[in-house]
PDB file of C-alpha atoms and ligand atoms in Angstrom:
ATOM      1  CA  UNK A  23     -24.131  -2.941 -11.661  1.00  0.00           C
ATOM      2  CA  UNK A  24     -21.636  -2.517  -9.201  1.00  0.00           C
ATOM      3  CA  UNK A  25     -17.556  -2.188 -10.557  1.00  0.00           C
ATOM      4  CA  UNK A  26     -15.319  -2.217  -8.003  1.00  0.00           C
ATOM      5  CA  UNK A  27     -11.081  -1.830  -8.138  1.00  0.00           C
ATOM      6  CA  UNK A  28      -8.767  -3.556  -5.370  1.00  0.00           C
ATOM      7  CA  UNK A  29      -5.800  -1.627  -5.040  1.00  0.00           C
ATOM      8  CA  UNK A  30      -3.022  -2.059  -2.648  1.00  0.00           C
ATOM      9  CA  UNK A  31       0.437  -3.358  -2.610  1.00  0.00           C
ATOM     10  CA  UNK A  32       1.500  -6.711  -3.368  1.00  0.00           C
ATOM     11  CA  UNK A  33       0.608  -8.953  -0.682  1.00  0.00           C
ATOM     12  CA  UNK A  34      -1.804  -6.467   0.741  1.00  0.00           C
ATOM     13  CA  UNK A  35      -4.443  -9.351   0.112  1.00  0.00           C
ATOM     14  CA  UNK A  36      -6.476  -8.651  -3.189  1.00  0.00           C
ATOM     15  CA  UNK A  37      -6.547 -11.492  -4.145  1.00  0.00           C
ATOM     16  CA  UNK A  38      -7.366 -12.750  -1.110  1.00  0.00           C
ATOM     17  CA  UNK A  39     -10.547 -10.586  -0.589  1.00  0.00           C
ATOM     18  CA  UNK A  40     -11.597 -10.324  -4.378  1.00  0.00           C
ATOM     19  CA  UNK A  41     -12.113 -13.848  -3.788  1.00  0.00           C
ATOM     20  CA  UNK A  42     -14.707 -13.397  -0.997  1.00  0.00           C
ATOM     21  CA  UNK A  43     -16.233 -10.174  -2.459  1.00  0.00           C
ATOM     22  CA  UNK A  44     -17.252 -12.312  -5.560  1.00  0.00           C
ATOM     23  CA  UNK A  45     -18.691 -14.515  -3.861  1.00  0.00           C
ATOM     24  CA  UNK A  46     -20.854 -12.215  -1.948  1.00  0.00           C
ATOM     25  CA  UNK A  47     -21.583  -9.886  -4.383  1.00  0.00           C
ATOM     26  CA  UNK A  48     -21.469 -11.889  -7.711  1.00  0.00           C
ATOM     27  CA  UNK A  49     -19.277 -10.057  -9.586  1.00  0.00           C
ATOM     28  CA  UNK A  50     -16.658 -11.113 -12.242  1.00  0.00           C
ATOM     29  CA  UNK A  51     -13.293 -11.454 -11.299  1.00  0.00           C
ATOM     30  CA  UNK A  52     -10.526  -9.945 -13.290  1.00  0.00           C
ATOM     31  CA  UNK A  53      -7.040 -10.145 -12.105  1.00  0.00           C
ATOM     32  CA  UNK A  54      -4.555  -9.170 -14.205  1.00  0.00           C
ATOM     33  CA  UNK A  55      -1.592 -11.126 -12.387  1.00  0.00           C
ATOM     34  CA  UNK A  56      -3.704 -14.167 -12.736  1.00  0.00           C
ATOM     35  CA  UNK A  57      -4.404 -13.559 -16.338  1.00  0.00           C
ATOM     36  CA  UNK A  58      -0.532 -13.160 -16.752  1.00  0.00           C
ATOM     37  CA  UNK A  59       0.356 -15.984 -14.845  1.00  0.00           C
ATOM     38  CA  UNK A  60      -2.308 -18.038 -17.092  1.00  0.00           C
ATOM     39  CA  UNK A  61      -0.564 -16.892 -20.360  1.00  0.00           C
ATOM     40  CA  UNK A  62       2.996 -17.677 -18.751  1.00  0.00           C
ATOM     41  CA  UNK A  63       1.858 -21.300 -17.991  1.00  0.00           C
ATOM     42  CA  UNK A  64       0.576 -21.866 -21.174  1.00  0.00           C
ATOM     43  CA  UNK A  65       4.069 -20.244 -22.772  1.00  0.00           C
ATOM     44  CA  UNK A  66       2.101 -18.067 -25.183  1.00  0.00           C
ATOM     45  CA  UNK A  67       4.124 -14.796 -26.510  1.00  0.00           C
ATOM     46  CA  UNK A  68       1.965 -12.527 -24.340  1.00  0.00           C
ATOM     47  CA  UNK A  69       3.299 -14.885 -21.241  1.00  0.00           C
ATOM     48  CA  UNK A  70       6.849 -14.718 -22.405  1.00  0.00           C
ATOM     49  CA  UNK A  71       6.935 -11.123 -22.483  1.00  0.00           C
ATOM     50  CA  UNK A  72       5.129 -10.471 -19.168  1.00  0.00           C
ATOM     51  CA  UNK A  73       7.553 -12.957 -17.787  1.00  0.00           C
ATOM     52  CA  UNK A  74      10.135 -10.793 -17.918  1.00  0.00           C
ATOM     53  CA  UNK A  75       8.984  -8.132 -16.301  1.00  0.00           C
ATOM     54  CA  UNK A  76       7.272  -9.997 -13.873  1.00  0.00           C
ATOM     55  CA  UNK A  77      10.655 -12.142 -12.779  1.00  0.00           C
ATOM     56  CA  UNK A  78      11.959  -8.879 -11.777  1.00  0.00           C
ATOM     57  CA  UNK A  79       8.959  -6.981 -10.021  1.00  0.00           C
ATOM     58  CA  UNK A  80       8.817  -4.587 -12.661  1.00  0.00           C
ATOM     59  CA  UNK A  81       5.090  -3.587 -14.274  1.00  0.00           C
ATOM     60  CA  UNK A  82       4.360  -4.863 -17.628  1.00  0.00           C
ATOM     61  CA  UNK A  83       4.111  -2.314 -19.813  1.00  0.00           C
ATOM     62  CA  UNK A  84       0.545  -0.626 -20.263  1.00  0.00           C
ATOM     63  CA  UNK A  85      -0.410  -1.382 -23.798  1.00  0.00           C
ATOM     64  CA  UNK A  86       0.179  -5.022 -23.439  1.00  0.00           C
ATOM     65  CA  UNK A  87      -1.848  -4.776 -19.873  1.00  0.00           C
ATOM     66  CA  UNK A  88      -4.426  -2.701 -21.235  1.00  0.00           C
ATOM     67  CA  UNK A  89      -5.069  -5.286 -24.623  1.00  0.00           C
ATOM     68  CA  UNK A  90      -5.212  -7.983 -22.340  1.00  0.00           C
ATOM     69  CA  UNK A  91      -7.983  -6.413 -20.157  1.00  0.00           C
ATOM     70  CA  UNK A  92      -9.985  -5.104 -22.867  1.00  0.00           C
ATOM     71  CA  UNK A  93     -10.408  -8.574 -24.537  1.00  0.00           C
ATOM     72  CA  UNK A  94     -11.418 -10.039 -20.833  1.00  0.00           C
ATOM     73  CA  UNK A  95     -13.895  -7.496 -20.211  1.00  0.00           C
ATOM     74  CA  UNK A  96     -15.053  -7.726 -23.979  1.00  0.00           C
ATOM     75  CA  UNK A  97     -15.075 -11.429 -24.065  1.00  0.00           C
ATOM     76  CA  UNK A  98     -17.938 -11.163 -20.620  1.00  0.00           C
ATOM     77  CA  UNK A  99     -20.662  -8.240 -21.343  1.00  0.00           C
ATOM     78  CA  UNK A 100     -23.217 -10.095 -19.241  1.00  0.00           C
ATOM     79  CA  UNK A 101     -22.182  -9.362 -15.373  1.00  0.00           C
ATOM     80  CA  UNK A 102     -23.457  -8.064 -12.670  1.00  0.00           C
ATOM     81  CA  UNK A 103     -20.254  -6.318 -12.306  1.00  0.00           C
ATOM     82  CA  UNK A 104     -16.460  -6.794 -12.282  1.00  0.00           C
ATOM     83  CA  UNK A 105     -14.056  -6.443  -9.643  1.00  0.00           C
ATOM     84  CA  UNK A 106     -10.594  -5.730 -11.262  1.00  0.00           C
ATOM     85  CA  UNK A 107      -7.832  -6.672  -9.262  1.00  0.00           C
ATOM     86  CA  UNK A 108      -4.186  -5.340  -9.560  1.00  0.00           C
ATOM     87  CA  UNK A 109      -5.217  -3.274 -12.212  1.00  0.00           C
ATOM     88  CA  UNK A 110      -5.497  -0.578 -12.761  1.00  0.00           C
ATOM     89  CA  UNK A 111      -1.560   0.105 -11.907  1.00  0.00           C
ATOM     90  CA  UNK A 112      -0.334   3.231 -13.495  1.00  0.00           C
ATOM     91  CA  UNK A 113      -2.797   6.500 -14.719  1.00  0.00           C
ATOM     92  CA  UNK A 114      -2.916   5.824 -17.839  1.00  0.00           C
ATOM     93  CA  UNK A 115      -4.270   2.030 -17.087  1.00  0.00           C
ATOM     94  CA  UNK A 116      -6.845   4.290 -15.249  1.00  0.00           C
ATOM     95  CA  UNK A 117      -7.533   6.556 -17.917  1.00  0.00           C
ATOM     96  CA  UNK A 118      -8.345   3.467 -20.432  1.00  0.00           C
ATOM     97  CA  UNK A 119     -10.544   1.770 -18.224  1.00  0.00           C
ATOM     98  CA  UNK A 120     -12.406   4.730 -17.813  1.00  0.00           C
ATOM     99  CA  UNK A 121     -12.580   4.882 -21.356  1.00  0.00           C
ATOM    100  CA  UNK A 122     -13.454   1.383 -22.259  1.00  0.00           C
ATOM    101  CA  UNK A 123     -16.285   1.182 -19.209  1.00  0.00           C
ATOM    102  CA  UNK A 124     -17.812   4.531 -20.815  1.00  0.00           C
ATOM    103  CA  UNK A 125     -17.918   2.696 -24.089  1.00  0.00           C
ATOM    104  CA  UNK A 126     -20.877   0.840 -22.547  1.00  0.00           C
ATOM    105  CA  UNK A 127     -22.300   3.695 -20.455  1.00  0.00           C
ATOM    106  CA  UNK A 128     -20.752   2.262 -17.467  1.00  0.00           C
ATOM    107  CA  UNK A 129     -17.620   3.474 -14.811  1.00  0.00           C
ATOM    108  CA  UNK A 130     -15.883   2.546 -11.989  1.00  0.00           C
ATOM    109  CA  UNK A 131     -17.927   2.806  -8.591  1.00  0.00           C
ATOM    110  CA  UNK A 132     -15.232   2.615  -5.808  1.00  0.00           C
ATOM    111  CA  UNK A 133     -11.622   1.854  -5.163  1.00  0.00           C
ATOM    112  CA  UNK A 134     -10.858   0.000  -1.989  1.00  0.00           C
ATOM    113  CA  UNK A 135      -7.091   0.303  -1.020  1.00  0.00           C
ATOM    114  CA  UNK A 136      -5.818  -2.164   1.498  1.00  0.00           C
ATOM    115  CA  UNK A 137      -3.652  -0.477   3.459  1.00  0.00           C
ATOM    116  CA  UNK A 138      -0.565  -2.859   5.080  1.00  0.00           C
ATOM    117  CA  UNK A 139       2.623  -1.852   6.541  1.00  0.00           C
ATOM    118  CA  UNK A 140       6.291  -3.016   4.491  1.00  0.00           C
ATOM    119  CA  UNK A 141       7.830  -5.278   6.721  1.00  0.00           C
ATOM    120  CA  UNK A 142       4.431  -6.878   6.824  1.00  0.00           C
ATOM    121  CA  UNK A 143       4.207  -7.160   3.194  1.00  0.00           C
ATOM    122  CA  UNK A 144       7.347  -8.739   2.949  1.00  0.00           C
ATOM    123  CA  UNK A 145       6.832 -11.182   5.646  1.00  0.00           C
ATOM    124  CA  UNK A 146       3.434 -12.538   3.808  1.00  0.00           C
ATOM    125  CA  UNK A 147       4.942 -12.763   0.290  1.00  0.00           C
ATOM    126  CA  UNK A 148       8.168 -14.680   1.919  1.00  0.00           C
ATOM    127  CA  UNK A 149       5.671 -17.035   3.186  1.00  0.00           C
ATOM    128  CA  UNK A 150       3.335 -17.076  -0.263  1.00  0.00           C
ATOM    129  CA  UNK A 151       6.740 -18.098  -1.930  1.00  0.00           C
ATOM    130  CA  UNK A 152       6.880 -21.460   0.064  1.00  0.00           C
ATOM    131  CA  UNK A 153       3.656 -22.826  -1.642  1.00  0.00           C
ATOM    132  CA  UNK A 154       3.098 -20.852  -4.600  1.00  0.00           C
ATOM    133  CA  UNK A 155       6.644 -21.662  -6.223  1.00  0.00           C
ATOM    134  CA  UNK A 156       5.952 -17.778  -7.862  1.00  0.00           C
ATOM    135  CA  UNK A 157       9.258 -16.534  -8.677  1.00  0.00           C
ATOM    136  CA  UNK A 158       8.805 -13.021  -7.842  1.00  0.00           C
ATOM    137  CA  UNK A 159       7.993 -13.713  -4.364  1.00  0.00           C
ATOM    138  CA  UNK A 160      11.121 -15.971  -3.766  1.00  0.00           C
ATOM    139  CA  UNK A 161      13.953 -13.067  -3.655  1.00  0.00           C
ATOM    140  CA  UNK A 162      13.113 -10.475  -1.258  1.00  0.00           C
ATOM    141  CA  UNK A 163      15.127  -8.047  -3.114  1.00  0.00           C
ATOM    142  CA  UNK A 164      12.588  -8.470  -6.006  1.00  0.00           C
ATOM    143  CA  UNK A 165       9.609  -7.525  -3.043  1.00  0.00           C
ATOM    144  CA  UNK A 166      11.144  -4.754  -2.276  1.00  0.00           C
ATOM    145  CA  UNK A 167      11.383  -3.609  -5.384  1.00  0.00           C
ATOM    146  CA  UNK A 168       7.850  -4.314  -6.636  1.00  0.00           C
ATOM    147  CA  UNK A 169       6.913  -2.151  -3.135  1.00  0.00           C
ATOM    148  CA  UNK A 170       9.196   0.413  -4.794  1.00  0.00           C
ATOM    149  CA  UNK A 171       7.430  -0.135  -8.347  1.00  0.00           C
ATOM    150  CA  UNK A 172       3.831   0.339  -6.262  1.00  0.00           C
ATOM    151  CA  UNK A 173       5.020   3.861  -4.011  1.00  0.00           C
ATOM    152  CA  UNK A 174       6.135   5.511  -7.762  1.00  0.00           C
ATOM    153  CA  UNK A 175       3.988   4.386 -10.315  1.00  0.00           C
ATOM    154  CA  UNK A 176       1.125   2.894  -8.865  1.00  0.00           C
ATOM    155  CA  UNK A 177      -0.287   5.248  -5.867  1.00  0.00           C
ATOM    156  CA  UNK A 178      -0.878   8.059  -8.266  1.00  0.00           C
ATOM    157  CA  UNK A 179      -3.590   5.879  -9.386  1.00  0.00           C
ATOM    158  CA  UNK A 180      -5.460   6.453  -5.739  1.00  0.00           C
ATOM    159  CA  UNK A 181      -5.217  10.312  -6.129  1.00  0.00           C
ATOM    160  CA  UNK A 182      -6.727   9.293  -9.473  1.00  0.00           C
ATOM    161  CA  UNK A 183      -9.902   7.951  -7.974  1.00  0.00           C
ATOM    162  CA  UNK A 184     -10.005  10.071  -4.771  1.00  0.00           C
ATOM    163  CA  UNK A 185     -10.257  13.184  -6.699  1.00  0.00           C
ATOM    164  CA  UNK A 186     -13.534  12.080  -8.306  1.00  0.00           C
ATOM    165  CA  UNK A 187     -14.346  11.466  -5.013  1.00  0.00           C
ATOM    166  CA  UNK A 188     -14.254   7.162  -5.791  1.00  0.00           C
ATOM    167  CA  UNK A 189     -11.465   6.122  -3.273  1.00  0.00           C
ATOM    168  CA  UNK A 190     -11.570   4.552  -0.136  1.00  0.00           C
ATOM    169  CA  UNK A 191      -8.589   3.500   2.025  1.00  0.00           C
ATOM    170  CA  UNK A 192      -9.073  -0.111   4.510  1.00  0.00           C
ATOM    171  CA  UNK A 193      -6.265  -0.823   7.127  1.00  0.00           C
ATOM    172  CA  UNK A 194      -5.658  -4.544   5.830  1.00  0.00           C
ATOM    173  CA  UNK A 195      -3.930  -6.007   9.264  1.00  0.00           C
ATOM    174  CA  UNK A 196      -6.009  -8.257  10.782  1.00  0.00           C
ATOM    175  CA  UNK A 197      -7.960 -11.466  10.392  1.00  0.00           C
ATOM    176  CA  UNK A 198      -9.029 -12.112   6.641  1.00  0.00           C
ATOM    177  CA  UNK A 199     -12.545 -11.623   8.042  1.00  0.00           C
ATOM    178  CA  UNK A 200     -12.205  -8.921   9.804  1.00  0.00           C
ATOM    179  CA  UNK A 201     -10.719  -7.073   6.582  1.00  0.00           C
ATOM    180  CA  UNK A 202     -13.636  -8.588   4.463  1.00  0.00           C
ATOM    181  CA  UNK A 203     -15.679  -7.095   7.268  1.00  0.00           C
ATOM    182  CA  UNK A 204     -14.416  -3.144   6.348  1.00  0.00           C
ATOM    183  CA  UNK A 205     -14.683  -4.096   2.669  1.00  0.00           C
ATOM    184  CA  UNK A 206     -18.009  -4.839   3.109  1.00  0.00           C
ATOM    185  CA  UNK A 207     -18.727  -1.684   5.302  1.00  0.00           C
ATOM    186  CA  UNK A 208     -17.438   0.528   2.061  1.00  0.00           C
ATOM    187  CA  UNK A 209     -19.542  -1.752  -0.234  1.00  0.00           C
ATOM    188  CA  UNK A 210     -22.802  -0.632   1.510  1.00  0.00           C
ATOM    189  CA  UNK A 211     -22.086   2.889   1.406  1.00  0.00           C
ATOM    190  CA  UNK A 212     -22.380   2.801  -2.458  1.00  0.00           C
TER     191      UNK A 212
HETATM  192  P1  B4P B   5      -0.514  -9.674  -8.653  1.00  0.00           P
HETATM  193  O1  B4P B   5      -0.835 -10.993  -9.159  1.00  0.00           O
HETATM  194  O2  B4P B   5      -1.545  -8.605  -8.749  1.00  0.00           O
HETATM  195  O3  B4P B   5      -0.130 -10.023  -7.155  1.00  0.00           O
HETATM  196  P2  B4P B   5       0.239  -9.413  -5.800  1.00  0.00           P
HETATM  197  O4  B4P B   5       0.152  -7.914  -5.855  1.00  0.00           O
HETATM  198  O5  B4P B   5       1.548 -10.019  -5.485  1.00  0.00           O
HETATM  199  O6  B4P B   5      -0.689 -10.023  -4.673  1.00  0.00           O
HETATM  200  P3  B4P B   5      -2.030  -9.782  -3.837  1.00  0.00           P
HETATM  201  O7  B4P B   5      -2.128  -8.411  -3.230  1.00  0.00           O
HETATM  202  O8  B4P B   5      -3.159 -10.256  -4.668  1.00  0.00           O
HETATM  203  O9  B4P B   5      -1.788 -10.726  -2.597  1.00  0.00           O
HETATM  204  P4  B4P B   5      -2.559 -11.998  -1.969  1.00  0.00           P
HETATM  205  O10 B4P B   5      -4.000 -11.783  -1.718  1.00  0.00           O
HETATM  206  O11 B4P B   5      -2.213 -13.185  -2.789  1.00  0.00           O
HETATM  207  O12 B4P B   5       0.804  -9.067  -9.401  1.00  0.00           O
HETATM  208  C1  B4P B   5       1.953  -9.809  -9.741  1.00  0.00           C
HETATM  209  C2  B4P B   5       2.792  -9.114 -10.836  1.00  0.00           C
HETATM  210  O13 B4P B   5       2.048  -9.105 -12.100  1.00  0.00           O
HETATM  211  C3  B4P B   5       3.158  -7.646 -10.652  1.00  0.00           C
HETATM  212  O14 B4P B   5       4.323  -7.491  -9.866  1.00  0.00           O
HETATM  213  C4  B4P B   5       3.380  -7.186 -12.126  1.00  0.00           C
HETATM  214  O15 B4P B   5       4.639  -7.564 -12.620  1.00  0.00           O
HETATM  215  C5  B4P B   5       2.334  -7.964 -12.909  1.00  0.00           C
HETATM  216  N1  B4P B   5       1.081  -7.189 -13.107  1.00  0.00           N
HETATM  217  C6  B4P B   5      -0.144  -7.538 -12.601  1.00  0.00           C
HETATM  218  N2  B4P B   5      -1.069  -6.607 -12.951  1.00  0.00           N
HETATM  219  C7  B4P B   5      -0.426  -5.654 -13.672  1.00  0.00           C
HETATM  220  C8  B4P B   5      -0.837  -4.421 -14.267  1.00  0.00           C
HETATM  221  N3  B4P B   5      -2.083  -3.973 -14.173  1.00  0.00           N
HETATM  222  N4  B4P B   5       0.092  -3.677 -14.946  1.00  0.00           N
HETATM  223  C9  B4P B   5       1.352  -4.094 -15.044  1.00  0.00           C
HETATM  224  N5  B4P B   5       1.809  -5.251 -14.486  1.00  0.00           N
HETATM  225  C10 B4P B   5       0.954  -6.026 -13.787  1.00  0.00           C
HETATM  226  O16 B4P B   5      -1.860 -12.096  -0.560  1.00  0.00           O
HETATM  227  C11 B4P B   5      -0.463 -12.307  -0.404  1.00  0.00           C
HETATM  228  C12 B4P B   5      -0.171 -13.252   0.761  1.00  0.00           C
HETATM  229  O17 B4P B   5      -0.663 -12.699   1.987  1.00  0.00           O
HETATM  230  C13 B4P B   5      -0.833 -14.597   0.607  1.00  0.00           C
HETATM  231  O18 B4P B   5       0.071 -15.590   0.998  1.00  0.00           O
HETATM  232  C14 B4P B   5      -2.003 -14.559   1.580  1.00  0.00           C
HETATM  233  O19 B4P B   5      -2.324 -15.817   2.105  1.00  0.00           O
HETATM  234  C15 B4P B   5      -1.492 -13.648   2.660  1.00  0.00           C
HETATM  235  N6  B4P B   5      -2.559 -12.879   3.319  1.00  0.00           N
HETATM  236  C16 B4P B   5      -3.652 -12.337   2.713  1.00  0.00           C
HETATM  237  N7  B4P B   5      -4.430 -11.698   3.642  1.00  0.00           N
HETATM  238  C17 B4P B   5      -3.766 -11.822   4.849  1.00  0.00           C
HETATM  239  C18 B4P B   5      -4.054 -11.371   6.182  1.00  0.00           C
HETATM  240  N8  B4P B   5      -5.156 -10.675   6.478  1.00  0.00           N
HETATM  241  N9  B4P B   5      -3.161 -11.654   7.152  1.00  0.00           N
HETATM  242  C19 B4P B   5      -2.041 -12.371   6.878  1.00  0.00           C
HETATM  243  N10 B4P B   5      -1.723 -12.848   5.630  1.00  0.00           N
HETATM  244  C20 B4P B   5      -2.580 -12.576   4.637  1.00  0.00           C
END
């Protein structure tokens, strides 16, 4: 069983690359964007409260986050593995998914961070915003504050990993292959 975390800021490309690491290495997918963005299409209470903070590129708070995971990596005991993507976000999302993968005996392997320049991260998500319709990526005002969101809340959770030794940073400029390519690299080291 390999579990893996994709960690970066938004529009470094996790979702990009979870999508091709699944496919090579079989693993379930759990993105906890996506699952929000699921529950705001289908207007459900959990999607009307992540809604809100997600319209202004603030982080949903933990325990709703946290619920939410638990019941997807409940619901799907059977895997080969999961890559979680975009989560976990703070330390104590950390903490509880350390705690609910011990449950079964099981913990996080490796934590790939894709490593991508502002200006660059702004540029993608202005051009994600063209087809996606996603409102957060519309307003650049709202990217720059989710960047903000990721520099104080979010990179703690890299110290997290790197002090047990479980973090590994990727420079994610460059061809989607070639980034898949120094994923892949880390991967094999495991
Ligand atoms: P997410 O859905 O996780 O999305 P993201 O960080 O914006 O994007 P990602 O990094 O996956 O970028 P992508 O591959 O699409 O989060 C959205 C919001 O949900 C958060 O702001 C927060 O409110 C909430 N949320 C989610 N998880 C949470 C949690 N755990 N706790 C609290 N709140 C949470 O790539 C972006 C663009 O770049 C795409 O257009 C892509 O085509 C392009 N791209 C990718 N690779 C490229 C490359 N190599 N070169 C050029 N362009 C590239």
């Amino acid at each position: 069983m390999i579990n893996l975390i994709l960690f970066g800021p938004p529009g470094s490309g996790k979702g990009t690359q979870a999508a091709k690491i699944v496919e090579k290495y079989e693993l379930l997918h759990i993105s906890t964007g996506d699952l929000f963005r699921y529950e705001m299409g289908n207007n459900t209470p959990l999607g009307l409260q992540a809604k809100s903070y997600m319209d202004k590129g603030e982080l949903v708070p933990d325990e709703v986050t946290v619920g939410m995971l638990r019941n997807k990596v409940e619901a799907n005991p059977y895997v080969e593995g999961y890559i979680f993507d975009g989560f976990p976000r703070t330390v104590p999302q950390a903490d509880a998914l350390d705690n609910l993968l011990a449950e079964e005996g099981n913990e996080v392997h490796l934590l790939l961070m894709l490593d991508v320049p502002d200006e660059e991260l702004v540029k993608r998500l202005l051009g994600r915003a063209k087809v996606s319709g996603r409102t957060d990526d519309m307003d650049e005002s709202i990217i720059r504050n989710r960047i903000e969101v990721y520099k104080n809340e979010t990179t703690p959770v890299f110290d997290y990993y790197a002090e047990k030794g479980k973090a590994a940073k990727v420079y994610g400029v460059g061809s989607i292959e070639e980034i898949f390519n120094r994923l892949c690299e880390q991967i094999s080291q495991l």
